[in-house]
Amino acid sequence: MWNTEQNAAQAATTDGRPQGFPSSVSRRRRRLVRGLLLSACGLLLLGCRQDMQDQPRYEVYEANQFFANGQSSRPLVEGTVARGHLNEDTYFYTGRTTATDGGQGGAASQSGAQPQQGSTNIAAPRTDGANIPGGGATTTTGQPVGGGGVGGADRFPFTITASDLARGQERYNIYCTVCHGPTGEGDGMIVRRGYRRPPSFNEDRLQEGQAAASHYFDVITNGWGAMPDYAAQIPTEDRWRIIAYVRALQLSRRANA
């Protein structure tokens, strides 16, 4: 009896498979249909895509008759300033006392405002009482700060605090020690590997009264000799903080007990 039922089940299919089990031909057909459906859906999605670059437009500076002057776009309104870039304090952003001078004098900013009376300079206090160019900036003891030497005004555009010095030290260690060394002697690691040696910050010509703070700011911002500019890497306020820390390094080598 069992053999008879088994033979009947096998006879119900043409390839020897049990009745109701899909054949390999049927499976291939189903895969083919699924593939065609997926391909069709993909083509439909591509057909619905609308890229902005395919829209009608004018190229930059392309001439047209839409505007009276034949330009395809309008120039910025005179005096337009990008958001966050209204740099009214000329000395803070450029190290210059006006937009056009070389930083000499240090009496007033472009807006006409006098230097902050609370500005500090990390250096030994002056006691000669001379009328020194550079405006109302003072040292930590309240004495006026000079403005002569290389670079013009020798003052900071904001009060230098202990936290500013700490930030300046941190930024100096990141960006400056590779060349100038941790003490400013110009013996950084890449100098030991063959890079051009920078001058020591302890040279007489780079001291306060000889090389102004604005000179250091200009060097950091625009570069000098083999030194590249760091305007993109170091924010404006951090450049002044680094300069304050350089002054602290110089003072540490020349201070009296």
XYZ file of N, CA and C in Angstrom, residues 34-193:
480
model
N 10.545 39.586 -10.786
C 10.917 40.519 -9.723
C 11.993 41.503 -10.180
N 12.971 40.983 -10.897
C 14.028 41.855 -11.400
C 13.505 42.902 -12.352
N 12.570 42.495 -13.235
C 11.989 43.455 -14.179
C 11.178 44.522 -13.459
N 10.434 44.113 -12.426
C 9.648 45.087 -11.671
C 10.536 46.096 -10.952
N 11.628 45.623 -10.351
C 12.546 46.531 -9.665
C 13.201 47.491 -10.647
N 13.571 46.997 -11.810
C 14.176 47.859 -12.828
C 13.202 48.933 -13.288
N 11.947 48.534 -13.470
C 10.937 49.495 -13.911
C 10.731 50.587 -12.860
N 10.706 50.202 -11.572
C 10.550 51.190 -10.507
C 11.731 52.156 -10.471
N 12.949 51.617 -10.666
C 14.124 52.478 -10.690
C 14.089 53.481 -11.823
N 13.645 53.041 -13.006
C 13.547 53.951 -14.149
C 12.501 55.028 -13.901
N 11.399 54.665 -13.251
C 10.370 55.650 -12.952
C 10.890 56.711 -11.981
N 11.649 56.267 -10.974
C 12.206 57.224 -10.021
C 13.197 58.171 -10.687
N 14.027 57.633 -11.582
C 14.975 58.488 -12.305
C 14.257 59.473 -13.191
N 13.175 59.058 -13.763
C 12.424 59.947 -14.633
C 11.777 61.098 -13.887
N 11.509 60.935 -12.583
C 10.893 61.991 -11.784
C 11.915 62.964 -11.212
N 13.219 62.680 -11.305
C 14.249 63.520 -10.718
C 14.378 64.833 -11.482
N 14.438 65.949 -10.733
C 14.617 67.266 -11.335
C 15.741 67.976 -10.605
N 16.891 68.015 -11.218
C 18.054 68.655 -10.605
C 18.014 70.158 -10.849
N 18.474 70.919 -9.843
C 18.499 72.374 -9.997
C 19.437 72.809 -11.112
N 20.500 72.004 -11.346
C 21.437 72.410 -12.384
C 20.860 72.262 -13.785
N 19.716 71.569 -13.904
C 19.081 71.420 -15.207
C 18.030 72.486 -15.469
N 17.801 73.368 -14.500
C 16.799 74.413 -14.674
C 17.376 75.566 -15.485
N 16.551 76.294 -16.193
C 17.046 77.474 -16.934
C 17.647 78.486 -15.978
N 18.815 78.982 -16.280
C 19.493 79.923 -15.409
C 20.550 80.664 -16.207
N 21.068 81.724 -15.606
C 22.176 82.472 -16.182
C 23.466 82.087 -15.460
N 24.531 81.955 -16.217
C 25.830 81.706 -15.622
C 26.358 82.989 -14.988
N 27.369 82.822 -14.138
C 27.969 83.989 -13.496
C 28.539 84.926 -14.562
N 28.228 86.200 -14.437
C 28.693 87.243 -15.356
C 28.135 87.084 -16.776
N 27.156 86.217 -16.976
C 26.578 86.057 -18.305
C 25.713 87.276 -18.636
N 25.882 87.819 -19.842
C 25.131 89.004 -20.249
C 23.694 88.629 -20.589
N 22.768 89.529 -20.272
C 21.368 89.346 -20.647
C 20.697 90.704 -20.624
N 19.483 90.760 -21.064
C 18.772 92.026 -21.180
C 17.758 92.235 -20.054
N 17.816 91.409 -19.009
C 16.840 91.551 -17.933
C 17.045 92.859 -17.180
N 18.347 93.153 -16.855
C 18.658 94.406 -16.203
C 19.180 95.399 -17.238
N 19.034 96.676 -16.928
C 19.386 97.723 -17.885
C 20.872 97.729 -18.209
N 21.709 97.322 -17.233
C 23.155 97.351 -17.485
C 23.663 96.085 -18.159
N 22.761 95.157 -18.513
C 23.169 93.960 -19.233
C 23.774 92.868 -18.371
N 23.713 93.003 -17.060
C 24.252 91.979 -16.173
C 23.157 90.991 -15.776
N 23.576 89.766 -15.478
C 22.627 88.746 -15.058
C 22.369 88.764 -13.557
N 23.182 89.492 -12.778
C 23.003 89.590 -11.334
C 23.303 91.010 -10.899
N 22.827 91.354 -9.739
C 23.011 92.701 -9.230
C 24.201 92.747 -8.276
N 24.982 93.804 -8.300
C 26.086 93.933 -7.335
C 25.544 94.196 -5.934
N 26.384 93.946 -4.926
C 25.981 94.216 -3.558
C 25.732 95.707 -3.356
N 24.787 96.012 -2.525
C 24.520 97.403 -2.182
C 25.755 97.978 -1.506
N 26.126 99.190 -1.869
C 27.327 99.804 -1.313
C 27.246 99.852 0.211
N 28.314 99.418 0.849
C 28.352 99.391 2.293
C 27.841 98.115 2.915
N 27.484 97.129 2.086
C 26.993 95.867 2.620
C 28.098 95.129 3.372
N 27.786 94.611 4.545
C 28.743 93.868 5.367
C 28.124 92.528 5.710
N 28.892 91.465 5.534
C 28.398 90.133 5.872
C 28.102 90.041 7.358
N 27.091 89.271 7.696
C 26.713 89.123 9.101
C 27.898 88.591 9.912
N 28.179 89.242 11.009
C 29.273 88.833 11.872
C 30.631 89.382 11.461
N 30.670 90.252 10.427
C 31.948 90.785 9.942
C 31.973 92.315 9.949
N 31.231 92.925 10.849
C 31.274 94.376 10.984
C 32.447 94.736 11.889
N 33.623 94.791 11.305
C 34.864 94.998 12.052
C 35.112 96.495 12.239
N 34.403 97.077 13.203
C 34.493 98.522 13.398
C 35.792 98.929 14.088
N 36.331 98.067 14.940
C 37.560 98.400 15.653
C 38.746 98.057 14.762
N 39.253 99.049 14.048
C 40.322 98.817 13.079
C 41.571 98.253 13.735
N 41.946 98.798 14.879
C 43.176 98.337 15.521
C 43.055 96.897 15.986
N 41.890 96.513 16.508
C 41.702 95.146 16.992
C 41.857 94.141 15.856
N 41.316 94.433 14.680
C 41.303 93.472 13.581
C 42.512 93.565 12.661
N 43.231 94.690 12.674
C 44.346 94.859 11.739
C 45.658 95.229 12.408
N 45.625 95.703 13.647
C 46.836 96.203 14.282
C 47.195 97.596 13.818
N 46.319 98.231 13.066
C 46.540 99.587 12.568
C 45.580 100.542 13.262
N 46.008 101.791 13.425
C 45.166 102.761 14.102
C 44.123 103.361 13.181
N 44.341 103.295 11.859
C 43.333 103.678 10.876
C 43.346 102.634 9.784
N 42.430 102.738 8.848
C 42.319 101.744 7.783
C 43.455 101.832 6.785
N 44.170 102.966 6.741
C 45.158 103.161 5.687
C 46.576 103.337 6.187
N 46.752 103.652 7.477
C 48.117 103.926 7.923
C 48.877 102.640 8.210
N 50.119 102.783 8.617
C 50.952 101.634 8.904
C 50.985 101.273 10.370
N 50.016 101.787 11.110
C 49.966 101.455 12.523
C 50.705 102.442 13.403
N 51.200 103.547 12.843
C 51.968 104.486 13.640
C 51.041 105.360 14.470
N 51.531 105.771 15.592
C 50.780 106.711 16.412
C 50.011 106.028 17.500
N 48.915 105.398 17.148
C 48.116 104.669 18.123
C 47.202 105.556 18.929
N 46.841 106.755 18.399
C 46.033 107.660 19.194
C 44.567 107.297 19.179
N 44.030 106.872 18.048
C 42.599 106.602 17.961
C 42.335 105.571 16.902
N 41.193 104.912 16.991
C 40.799 103.931 16.002
C 40.095 104.623 14.854
N 39.691 103.860 13.838
C 39.046 104.426 12.664
C 37.742 105.111 13.048
N 37.041 104.588 14.031
C 35.777 105.169 14.436
C 35.951 106.418 15.288
N 37.216 106.745 15.610
C 37.481 107.937 16.393
C 37.543 107.691 17.877
N 37.268 106.470 18.317
C 37.289 106.167 19.750
C 38.718 106.103 20.253
N 38.928 106.607 21.445
C 40.250 106.556 22.042
C 40.533 105.156 22.559
N 41.796 104.759 22.645
C 42.137 103.440 23.180
C 41.591 103.260 24.590
N 41.278 102.042 24.931
C 40.727 101.748 26.237
C 41.735 102.068 27.337
N 41.249 102.775 28.357
C 42.144 103.141 29.445
C 42.565 101.924 30.262
N 41.767 100.864 30.178
C 42.100 99.703 30.981
C 42.994 98.711 30.294
N 43.432 99.002 29.067
C 44.280 98.060 28.358
C 45.568 97.840 29.116
N 46.064 96.643 29.080
C 47.277 96.335 29.824
C 48.366 95.873 28.900
N 49.572 96.008 29.346
C 50.718 95.549 28.599
C 51.601 94.756 29.541
N 51.930 93.530 29.186
C 52.717 92.684 30.078
C 54.189 93.040 29.912
N 54.648 93.974 30.677
C 56.035 94.433 30.587
C 56.371 95.190 31.863
N 57.656 95.469 32.049
C 58.071 96.236 33.213
C 57.471 97.637 33.138
N 56.982 98.206 34.241
C 56.339 99.520 34.208
C 57.343 100.618 33.884
N 56.836 101.656 33.189
C 57.656 102.829 32.901
C 57.521 103.803 34.060
N 58.594 104.467 34.385
C 58.586 105.426 35.499
C 59.091 106.796 35.089
N 59.399 106.979 33.759
C 59.965 108.256 33.349
C 58.899 109.322 33.146
N 57.608 108.917 33.050
C 56.537 109.893 32.926
C 56.533 110.625 31.607
N 57.242 110.136 30.596
C 57.311 110.824 29.308
C 55.977 110.728 28.583
N 55.727 111.714 27.734
C 54.534 111.706 26.908
C 54.800 110.807 25.705
N 54.330 109.558 25.775
C 54.687 108.548 24.791
C 53.557 108.358 23.800
N 53.836 108.330 22.479
C 52.770 108.019 21.528
C 52.180 106.652 21.827
N 50.914 106.524 21.568
C 50.269 105.241 21.792
C 48.964 105.373 22.534
N 48.594 106.600 22.912
C 47.288 106.792 23.502
C 47.266 106.451 24.974
N 46.076 106.051 25.436
C 45.857 105.864 26.861
C 46.119 104.471 27.357
N 46.685 103.576 26.552
C 46.963 102.224 27.019
C 47.957 102.253 28.154
N 47.828 101.327 29.088
C 48.676 101.333 30.269
C 49.254 99.966 30.530
N 50.275 99.926 31.349
C 50.820 98.665 31.818
C 49.980 98.169 32.977
N 50.383 97.040 33.539
C 49.633 96.479 34.663
C 49.672 97.383 35.891
N 50.620 98.301 35.936
C 50.710 99.206 37.085
C 50.106 100.571 36.785
N 49.530 100.737 35.595
C 48.866 101.990 35.281
C 49.726 102.999 34.555
N 50.982 102.701 34.263
C 51.848 103.618 33.543
C 51.543 103.558 32.047
N 51.708 104.680 31.314
C 51.422 104.670 29.872
C 52.389 103.775 29.117
N 51.883 103.214 28.021
C 52.681 102.315 27.195
C 53.104 103.035 25.937
N 54.320 102.838 25.486
C 54.836 103.509 24.316
C 54.272 102.969 23.022
N 54.462 103.728 21.935
C 53.950 103.316 20.645
C 55.018 103.325 19.575
N 56.279 103.532 19.932
C 57.320 103.592 18.933
C 57.785 102.222 18.517
N 58.894 102.183 17.781
C 59.461 100.914 17.355
C 58.799 100.377 16.109
N 59.143 99.139 15.754
C 58.621 98.506 14.556
C 57.149 98.175 14.745
N 56.329 98.567 13.791
C 54.935 98.153 13.800
C 53.969 99.155 14.363
N 54.426 100.290 14.908
C 53.499 101.311 15.359
C 53.077 101.139 16.794
N 51.750 101.198 17.027
C 51.212 101.232 18.382
C 51.573 99.972 19.159
N 52.087 100.200 20.367
C 52.479 99.070 21.223
C 51.485 98.972 22.373
N 50.301 98.497 22.075
C 49.254 98.370 23.079
C 48.336 97.227 22.687
N 47.522 96.797 23.641
C 46.539 95.754 23.399
C 45.149 96.384 23.332
N 44.311 95.916 22.438
C 42.988 96.539 22.277
C 41.983 96.149 23.351
N 42.342 95.272 24.251
C 41.463 94.909 25.354
C 42.329 94.557 26.563
N 41.711 94.530 27.726
C 42.439 94.252 28.961
C 42.909 92.798 28.981
N 44.178 92.598 29.224
C 44.747 91.255 29.297
C 44.633 90.746 30.723
N 43.902 89.658 30.887
C 43.705 89.061 32.203
C 44.516 87.765 32.315
N 44.477 87.161 33.498
C 45.179 85.895 33.700
C 44.626 84.802 32.790
N 43.309 84.806 32.584
C 42.723 83.801 31.690
C 43.149 84.030 30.246
N 43.324 85.301 29.846
C 43.820 85.592 28.496
C 45.242 85.071 28.326
N 46.079 85.265 29.345
C 47.448 84.751 29.278
C 47.457 83.228 29.195
N 46.582 82.589 29.947
C 46.515 81.121 29.901
C 46.081 80.653 28.515
N 45.112 81.337 27.946
C 44.678 81.002 26.587
C 45.792 81.274 25.580
N 46.503 82.386 25.753
C 47.618 82.687 24.865
C 48.715 81.642 24.953
N 49.004 81.166 26.160
C 50.003 80.107 26.316
C 49.559 78.831 25.605
N 48.287 78.487 25.750
C 47.772 77.280 25.099
C 47.885 77.385 23.580
N 47.467 78.529 23.016
C 47.545 78.721 21.562
C 48.999 78.778 21.093
N 49.857 79.398 21.887
C 51.288 79.458 21.547
C 51.864 78.045 21.477
N 51.536 77.226 22.451
C 52.060 75.859 22.461
C 51.572 75.050 21.272
N 50.387 75.366 20.785
C 49.833 74.628 19.647
C 50.451 75.084 18.332
N 50.503 76.395 18.111
C 50.862 76.920 16.795
C 52.305 77.418 16.684
N 52.923 77.793 17.789
C 54.190 78.515 17.711
C 55.409 77.710 18.156
N 55.220 76.794 19.094
C 56.393 76.108 19.647
C 57.110 75.250 18.618
N 56.422 74.801 17.573
C 57.084 73.945 16.578
C 58.254 74.659 15.930
N 58.176 75.995 15.836
C 59.287 76.772 15.276
C 60.021 77.560 16.361
N 59.264 78.316 17.158
C 59.870 79.250 18.107
C 60.325 78.594 19.400
N 59.901 77.378 19.647
C 60.300 76.693 20.867
C 59.461 77.136 22.058
N 59.439 76.359 23.114
C 58.598 76.686 24.283
C 59.023 77.945 25.011
N 60.286 78.367 24.874
C 60.752 79.577 25.557
C 60.974 80.740 24.604
N 60.663 80.560 23.308
C 60.823 81.630 22.349
C 62.224 81.805 21.817
N 63.082 80.812 22.000
C 64.467 80.908 21.551
C 64.640 80.536 20.076
N 63.568 80.103 19.411
C 63.685 79.715 18.006
C 64.267 78.335 17.812
N 64.083 77.468 18.793
C 64.664 76.125 18.725
C 63.578 75.047 18.723
N 62.517 75.294 17.975
C 61.431 74.327 17.909
C 61.834 73.045 17.205
N 60.959 72.063 17.248
C 61.279 70.735 16.743
C 61.557 70.746 15.243
N 60.740 71.467 14.454
C 60.974 71.425 13.004
C 62.219 72.216 12.622
N 62.641 73.142 13.489
C 63.920 73.815 13.252
C 65.057 72.818 13.429
N 64.945 71.945 14.411
C 65.958 70.908 14.613
C 65.985 69.915 13.455
N 64.881 69.835 12.746
C 64.813 68.928 11.591
C 65.238 69.603 10.290
